[in-house]
C-alpha positions as CSV (number, residue, x, y, z in Angstrom):
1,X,65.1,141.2,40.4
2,X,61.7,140.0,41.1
3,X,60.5,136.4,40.6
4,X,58.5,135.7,37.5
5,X,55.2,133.9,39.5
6,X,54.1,130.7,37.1
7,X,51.3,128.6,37.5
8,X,51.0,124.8,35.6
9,X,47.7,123.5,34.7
10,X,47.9,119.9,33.1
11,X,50.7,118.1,35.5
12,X,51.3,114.8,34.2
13,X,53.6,114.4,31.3
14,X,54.3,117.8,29.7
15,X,53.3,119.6,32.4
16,X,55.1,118.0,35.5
17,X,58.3,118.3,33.6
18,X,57.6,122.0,33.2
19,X,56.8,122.3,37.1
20,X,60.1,120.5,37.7
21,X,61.6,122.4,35.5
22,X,59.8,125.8,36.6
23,X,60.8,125.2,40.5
24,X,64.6,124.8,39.7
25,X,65.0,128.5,37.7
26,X,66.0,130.9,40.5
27,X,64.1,133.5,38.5
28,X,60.9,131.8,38.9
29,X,58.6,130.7,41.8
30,X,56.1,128.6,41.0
31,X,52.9,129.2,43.0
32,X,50.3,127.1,41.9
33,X,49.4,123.4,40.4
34,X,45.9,122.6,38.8
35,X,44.8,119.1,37.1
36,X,41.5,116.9,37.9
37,X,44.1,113.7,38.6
38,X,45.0,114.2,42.5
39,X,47.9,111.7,41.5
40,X,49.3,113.7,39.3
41,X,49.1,116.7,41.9
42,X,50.1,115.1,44.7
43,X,53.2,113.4,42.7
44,X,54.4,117.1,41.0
45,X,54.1,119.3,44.3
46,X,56.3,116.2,46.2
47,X,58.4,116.7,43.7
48,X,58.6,120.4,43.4
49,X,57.3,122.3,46.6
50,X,54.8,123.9,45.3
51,X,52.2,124.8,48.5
52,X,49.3,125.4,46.2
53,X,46.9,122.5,44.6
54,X,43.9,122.1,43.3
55,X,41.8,120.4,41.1
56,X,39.6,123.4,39.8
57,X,40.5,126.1,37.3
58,X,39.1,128.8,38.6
59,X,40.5,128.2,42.0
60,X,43.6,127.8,40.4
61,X,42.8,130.9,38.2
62,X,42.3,133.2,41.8
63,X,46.0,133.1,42.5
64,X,49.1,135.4,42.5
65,X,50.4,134.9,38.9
66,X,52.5,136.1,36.5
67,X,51.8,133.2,34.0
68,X,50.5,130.0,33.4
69,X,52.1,127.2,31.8
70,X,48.9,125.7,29.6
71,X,49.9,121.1,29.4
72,X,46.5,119.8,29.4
73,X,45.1,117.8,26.9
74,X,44.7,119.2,22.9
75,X,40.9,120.1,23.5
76,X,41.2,122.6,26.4
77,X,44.4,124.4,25.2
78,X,42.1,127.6,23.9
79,X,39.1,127.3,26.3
80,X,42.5,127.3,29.8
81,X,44.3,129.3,27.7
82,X,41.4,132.1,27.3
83,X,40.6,132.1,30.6
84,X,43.7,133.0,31.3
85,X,44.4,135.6,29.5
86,X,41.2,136.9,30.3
87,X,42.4,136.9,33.9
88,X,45.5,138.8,32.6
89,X,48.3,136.2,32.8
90,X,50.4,135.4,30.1
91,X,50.0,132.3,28.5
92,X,52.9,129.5,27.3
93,X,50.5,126.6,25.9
94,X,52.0,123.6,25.0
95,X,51.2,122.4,21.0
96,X,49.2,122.2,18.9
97,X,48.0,125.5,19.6
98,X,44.3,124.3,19.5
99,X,42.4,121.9,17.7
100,X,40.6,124.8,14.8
101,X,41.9,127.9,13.2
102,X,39.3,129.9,14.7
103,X,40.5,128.7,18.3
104,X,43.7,129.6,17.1
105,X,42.7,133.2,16.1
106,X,40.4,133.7,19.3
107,X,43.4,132.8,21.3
108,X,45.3,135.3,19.6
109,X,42.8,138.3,19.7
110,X,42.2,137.7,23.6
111,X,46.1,138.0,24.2
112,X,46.2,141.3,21.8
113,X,43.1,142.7,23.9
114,X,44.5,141.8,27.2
115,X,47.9,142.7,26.7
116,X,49.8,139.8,27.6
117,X,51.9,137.5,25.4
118,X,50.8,133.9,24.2
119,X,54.0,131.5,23.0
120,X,53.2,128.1,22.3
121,X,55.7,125.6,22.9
122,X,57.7,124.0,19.9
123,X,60.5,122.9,22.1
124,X,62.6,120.8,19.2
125,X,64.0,123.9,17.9
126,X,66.4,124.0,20.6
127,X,67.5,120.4,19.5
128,X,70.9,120.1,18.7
129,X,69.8,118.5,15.3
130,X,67.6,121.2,14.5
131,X,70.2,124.0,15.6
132,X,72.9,122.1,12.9
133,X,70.7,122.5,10.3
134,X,69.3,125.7,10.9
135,X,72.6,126.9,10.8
136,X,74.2,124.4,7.9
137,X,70.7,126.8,6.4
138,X,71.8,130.3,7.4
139,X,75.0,129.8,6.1
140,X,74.4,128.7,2.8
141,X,76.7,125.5,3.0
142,X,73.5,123.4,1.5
143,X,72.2,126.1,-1.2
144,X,68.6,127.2,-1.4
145,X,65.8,125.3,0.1
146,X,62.5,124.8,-2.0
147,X,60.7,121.9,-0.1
148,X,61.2,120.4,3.3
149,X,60.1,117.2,4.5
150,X,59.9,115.3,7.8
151,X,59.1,112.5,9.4
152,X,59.0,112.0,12.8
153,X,58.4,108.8,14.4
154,X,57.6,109.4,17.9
155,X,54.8,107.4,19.5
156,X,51.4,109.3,20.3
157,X,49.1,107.2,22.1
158,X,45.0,107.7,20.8
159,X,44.9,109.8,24.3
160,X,47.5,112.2,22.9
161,X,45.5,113.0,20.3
């Protein structure tokens, strides 16, 4: 079977883990790192292997891919994202999807014109707390659900958002 070839663009937090990640799957190869923090380049393709760096988009945009992964910060999920899809490369964009509804709907419509599919990450549903209850759900054991509330305290730092 032939390697699924990803690119990352955003490598620190999110983004190295998904390199890391990326460069262990023997389905994948990962070809190609982008972000403007030569630290967080230089740390990621020590770490992973991965030949190809740079610090500019469209450079990064010029290689062999089959997909990007999309872990830079909130504001440039839809304008990277886009871009690539425009270039033909199927997205995975880490959340929030963007930061309006319209960039949410543009990002949409570009994947749909381009043919190529667009997931955005919501990685907690593979969370063994949140497979319990969706199946404690789907199997009736706690009746019908009419409201839903969470609260999550994790720490976002102002950068995050």
């Amino acid at each position: 079977m032939k390697k699924l070839k990803f690119g990352v663009v955003g490598c620190g937090g999110q983004g190295g883990g998904w390199a890391r990640y990326l460069a262990k799957d023997e389905q994948v190869e990962l070809v190609a790192l982008c972000d403007i923090n030569p630290g967080h380049l230089n740390a990621v393709k020590k770490a992973t292997g991965c030949q190809f760096t740079t610090q500019d988009f469209d450079e990064f945009l010029d290689q062999k891919m089959d997909a990007v992964v999309n872990a830079t910060p909130h504001y440039l999920h839809a304008p990277y994202s886009i871009k690539a899809m425009e270039n033909e490369f199927h997205v995975f964009v880490e959340k929030p999807m963007a930061i309006t509804l319209h960039q949410c709907d543009e990002m949409i419509r570009t994947a749909k014109q381009n043919d190529v599919k667009l997931q955005v990450g919501h990685q907690r549903r593979l969370d063994s707390g949140s497979i319990k209850i969706k199946k404690a759900i789907d199997s009736g054991k706690i009746g019908d659900i009419y409201h839903m509330n969470l609260s999550a305290r994790w720490y976002r730092s102002e950068m995050y958002f």
